[in-house]
Amino acid sequence: MFDKSNIGAAMGRMSSEIQSTRQLTVALRDARVMQKLTQEELAQRTGLTRPWINQFEQGKIANASISRILLLCRELGVTFTVSYNVPEQSPATPNHSHGISDTRPGGSSDSSPNGSSKESEHR
């Protein structure tokens, strides 16, 4: 499931492109297992139930809430990266998102050094 070519040797990080719910559940299960955590220990740390975690990892929960998924990710140290294609000559449109940076060469950042968005600085 994981693309082992993306493993960072110094940091010991795994990376996987997730394109389905099942790939996500397997990746989170693998992260838990690599950390030698039981489902019960993860349940205690997150406040979720062990049966829910078990069903989630088996792909039996069709519509897990994003808040629960993010809770698991935070506890397991799993990060999400969202990427999308941007046309080379995209029209200049204001970025209304909070805390999202443009990482293209020459792109601007919406975040100040302290992590707050420019919009919140004007309040």
PDB file of C-alpha atoms in Angstrom:
ATOM      1  CA  MET A   1       0.000   0.000   0.000  1.00  0.00           C
ATOM      2  CA  PHE A   2       2.855   2.419   0.808  1.00  0.00           C
ATOM      3  CA  ASP A   3       5.268   3.693  -1.794  1.00  0.00           C
ATOM      4  CA  LYS A   4       8.505   2.780  -0.069  1.00  0.00           C
ATOM      5  CA  SER A   5      10.496   5.031  -2.437  1.00  0.00           C
ATOM      6  CA  ASN A   6       9.154   8.010  -0.477  1.00  0.00           C
ATOM      7  CA  ILE A   7      10.543   6.914   2.878  1.00  0.00           C
ATOM      8  CA  GLY A   8      12.761   9.603   4.332  1.00  0.00           C
ATOM      9  CA  ALA A   9      15.866   7.829   5.650  1.00  0.00           C
ATOM     10  CA  ALA A  10      16.762  10.400   8.278  1.00  0.00           C
ATOM     11  CA  MET A  11      13.241  11.071   9.473  1.00  0.00           C
ATOM     12  CA  GLY A  12      11.796   7.588   9.135  1.00  0.00           C
ATOM     13  CA  ARG A  13       8.612   8.872   7.489  1.00  0.00           C
ATOM     14  CA  MET A  14       6.282   6.867   5.288  1.00  0.00           C
ATOM     15  CA  SER A  15       4.372   8.531   2.498  1.00  0.00           C
ATOM     16  CA  SER A  16       1.415   7.232   0.549  1.00  0.00           C
ATOM     17  CA  GLU A  17      -0.862   8.813  -2.006  1.00  0.00           C
ATOM     18  CA  ILE A  18      -4.388   8.158  -0.753  1.00  0.00           C
ATOM     19  CA  GLN A  19      -7.034   7.787  -3.439  1.00  0.00           C
ATOM     20  CA  SER A  20      -9.688   5.793  -1.608  1.00  0.00           C
ATOM     21  CA  THR A  21     -11.238   5.426   1.808  1.00  0.00           C
ATOM     22  CA  ARG A  22      -9.817   1.918   2.037  1.00  0.00           C
ATOM     23  CA  GLN A  23      -6.277   3.167   1.410  1.00  0.00           C
ATOM     24  CA  LEU A  24      -6.776   5.696   4.193  1.00  0.00           C
ATOM     25  CA  THR A  25      -7.993   3.094   6.687  1.00  0.00           C
ATOM     26  CA  VAL A  26      -5.087   0.798   5.857  1.00  0.00           C
ATOM     27  CA  ALA A  27      -2.570   3.657   6.180  1.00  0.00           C
ATOM     28  CA  LEU A  28      -3.945   4.641   9.596  1.00  0.00           C
ATOM     29  CA  ARG A  29      -3.939   1.016  10.756  1.00  0.00           C
ATOM     30  CA  ASP A  30      -0.341   0.640   9.563  1.00  0.00           C
ATOM     31  CA  ALA A  31       0.649   3.832  11.413  1.00  0.00           C
ATOM     32  CA  ARG A  32      -0.916   2.455  14.600  1.00  0.00           C
ATOM     33  CA  VAL A  33       0.791  -0.925  14.234  1.00  0.00           C
ATOM     34  CA  MET A  34       4.200   0.679  13.502  1.00  0.00           C
ATOM     35  CA  GLN A  35       3.871   2.614  16.748  1.00  0.00           C
ATOM     36  CA  LYS A  36       3.074  -0.639  18.556  1.00  0.00           C
ATOM     37  CA  LEU A  37      -0.259   0.728  19.772  1.00  0.00           C
ATOM     38  CA  THR A  38      -3.216  -1.572  20.315  1.00  0.00           C
ATOM     39  CA  GLN A  39      -6.679  -0.540  19.219  1.00  0.00           C
ATOM     40  CA  GLU A  40      -7.547  -0.271  22.923  1.00  0.00           C
ATOM     41  CA  GLU A  41      -4.646   2.104  23.606  1.00  0.00           C
ATOM     42  CA  LEU A  42      -5.610   4.258  20.620  1.00  0.00           C
ATOM     43  CA  ALA A  43      -9.215   4.271  21.813  1.00  0.00           C
ATOM     44  CA  GLN A  44      -8.134   5.479  25.258  1.00  0.00           C
ATOM     45  CA  ARG A  45      -5.981   8.228  23.764  1.00  0.00           C
ATOM     46  CA  THR A  46      -8.671   9.491  21.387  1.00  0.00           C
ATOM     47  CA  GLY A  47     -11.875   8.888  23.329  1.00  0.00           C
ATOM     48  CA  LEU A  48     -13.179   6.713  20.487  1.00  0.00           C
ATOM     49  CA  THR A  49     -14.303   3.172  21.190  1.00  0.00           C
ATOM     50  CA  ARG A  50     -12.165   0.135  20.373  1.00  0.00           C
ATOM     51  CA  PRO A  51     -15.010  -1.452  18.357  1.00  0.00           C
ATOM     52  CA  TRP A  52     -15.325   1.729  16.279  1.00  0.00           C
ATOM     53  CA  ILE A  53     -11.575   1.767  15.577  1.00  0.00           C
ATOM     54  CA  ASN A  54     -11.699  -1.934  14.687  1.00  0.00           C
ATOM     55  CA  GLN A  55     -14.587  -1.442  12.267  1.00  0.00           C
ATOM     56  CA  PHE A  56     -12.932   1.645  10.777  1.00  0.00           C
ATOM     57  CA  GLU A  57      -9.661  -0.203  10.176  1.00  0.00           C
ATOM     58  CA  GLN A  58     -11.547  -3.057   8.528  1.00  0.00           C
ATOM     59  CA  GLY A  59     -13.267  -0.620   6.164  1.00  0.00           C
ATOM     60  CA  LYS A  60     -16.697  -1.366   7.619  1.00  0.00           C
ATOM     61  CA  ILE A  61     -17.551   2.266   8.422  1.00  0.00           C
ATOM     62  CA  ALA A  62     -18.745   3.744   5.154  1.00  0.00           C
ATOM     63  CA  ASN A  63     -18.902   7.402   6.191  1.00  0.00           C
ATOM     64  CA  ALA A  64     -16.532   8.121   9.049  1.00  0.00           C
ATOM     65  CA  SER A  65     -16.606  11.781   9.990  1.00  0.00           C
ATOM     66  CA  ILE A  66     -13.619  13.855   8.994  1.00  0.00           C
ATOM     67  CA  SER A  67     -13.319  15.056  12.595  1.00  0.00           C
ATOM     68  CA  ARG A  68     -12.824  11.470  13.810  1.00  0.00           C
ATOM     69  CA  ILE A  69     -10.351  10.748  11.023  1.00  0.00           C
ATOM     70  CA  LEU A  70      -8.384  13.889  11.864  1.00  0.00           C
ATOM     71  CA  LEU A  71      -8.447  12.937  15.552  1.00  0.00           C
ATOM     72  CA  LEU A  72      -6.856   9.589  14.670  1.00  0.00           C
ATOM     73  CA  CYS A  73      -4.336  11.340  12.436  1.00  0.00           C
ATOM     74  CA  ARG A  74      -3.316  13.782  15.174  1.00  0.00           C
ATOM     75  CA  GLU A  75      -2.847  11.007  17.721  1.00  0.00           C
ATOM     76  CA  LEU A  76      -0.867   8.865  15.282  1.00  0.00           C
ATOM     77  CA  GLY A  77       1.245  11.750  13.950  1.00  0.00           C
ATOM     78  CA  VAL A  78      -0.194  11.315  10.452  1.00  0.00           C
ATOM     79  CA  THR A  79      -0.374  14.468   8.351  1.00  0.00           C
ATOM     80  CA  PHE A  80      -2.583  15.301   5.400  1.00  0.00           C
ATOM     81  CA  THR A  81      -1.279  17.143   2.370  1.00  0.00           C
ATOM     82  CA  VAL A  82      -3.746  18.426  -0.174  1.00  0.00           C
ATOM     83  CA  SER A  83      -2.401  19.103  -3.625  1.00  0.00           C
ATOM     84  CA  TYR A  84      -4.077  20.205  -6.804  1.00  0.00           C
ATOM     85  CA  ASN A  85      -3.085  21.515 -10.204  1.00  0.00           C
ATOM     86  CA  VAL A  86      -3.013  25.268 -10.708  1.00  0.00           C
ATOM     87  CA  PRO A  87      -2.881  26.717 -14.227  1.00  0.00           C
ATOM     88  CA  GLU A  88       0.393  28.524 -14.995  1.00  0.00           C
ATOM     89  CA  GLN A  89      -1.413  31.773 -15.851  1.00  0.00           C
ATOM     90  CA  SER A  90      -4.098  31.655 -13.170  1.00  0.00           C
ATOM     91  CA  PRO A  91      -6.070  34.877 -12.740  1.00  0.00           C
ATOM     92  CA  ALA A  92      -5.175  36.949  -9.710  1.00  0.00           C
ATOM     93  CA  THR A  93      -7.875  35.994  -7.251  1.00  0.00           C
ATOM     94  CA  PRO A  94      -7.856  36.639  -3.537  1.00  0.00           C
ATOM     95  CA  ASN A  95      -7.092  33.624  -1.394  1.00  0.00           C
ATOM     96  CA  HIS A  96      -9.945  33.407   1.094  1.00  0.00           C
ATOM     97  CA  SER A  97      -8.564  30.367   2.863  1.00  0.00           C
ATOM     98  CA  HIS A  98      -7.085  30.710   6.314  1.00  0.00           C
ATOM     99  CA  GLY A  99      -3.509  29.687   6.947  1.00  0.00           C
ATOM    100  CA  ILE A 100      -2.958  28.128   3.518  1.00  0.00           C
ATOM    101  CA  SER A 101       0.242  29.012   1.729  1.00  0.00           C
ATOM    102  CA  ASP A 102       0.963  29.114  -1.978  1.00  0.00           C
ATOM    103  CA  THR A 103       4.036  26.900  -2.318  1.00  0.00           C
ATOM    104  CA  ARG A 104       4.579  27.546  -6.035  1.00  0.00           C
ATOM    105  CA  PRO A 105       7.876  29.219  -6.917  1.00  0.00           C
ATOM    106  CA  GLY A 106       7.329  32.935  -6.442  1.00  0.00           C
ATOM    107  CA  GLY A 107       4.025  32.248  -4.669  1.00  0.00           C
ATOM    108  CA  SER A 108       2.903  34.285  -1.722  1.00  0.00           C
ATOM    109  CA  SER A 109       1.938  33.084   1.689  1.00  0.00           C
ATOM    110  CA  ASP A 110      -1.279  33.950   3.463  1.00  0.00           C
ATOM    111  CA  SER A 111       0.271  33.199   6.832  1.00  0.00           C
ATOM    112  CA  SER A 112       2.345  35.501   8.943  1.00  0.00           C
ATOM    113  CA  PRO A 113       5.429  34.120  10.715  1.00  0.00           C
ATOM    114  CA  ASN A 114       3.408  33.495  13.872  1.00  0.00           C
ATOM    115  CA  GLY A 115       0.915  31.327  11.965  1.00  0.00           C
ATOM    116  CA  SER A 116      -2.014  33.720  11.927  1.00  0.00           C
ATOM    117  CA  SER A 117      -3.615  34.618   8.637  1.00  0.00           C
ATOM    118  CA  LYS A 118      -3.370  38.137   7.236  1.00  0.00           C
ATOM    119  CA  GLU A 119      -7.147  38.438   7.431  1.00  0.00           C
ATOM    120  CA  SER A 120      -7.073  37.907  11.198  1.00  0.00           C
ATOM    121  CA  GLU A 121      -4.367  40.572  11.585  1.00  0.00           C
ATOM    122  CA  HIS A 122      -6.791  43.219  10.330  1.00  0.00           C
ATOM    123  CA  ARG A 123      -9.448  42.486  12.948  1.00  0.00           C
TER     124      ARG A 123
END
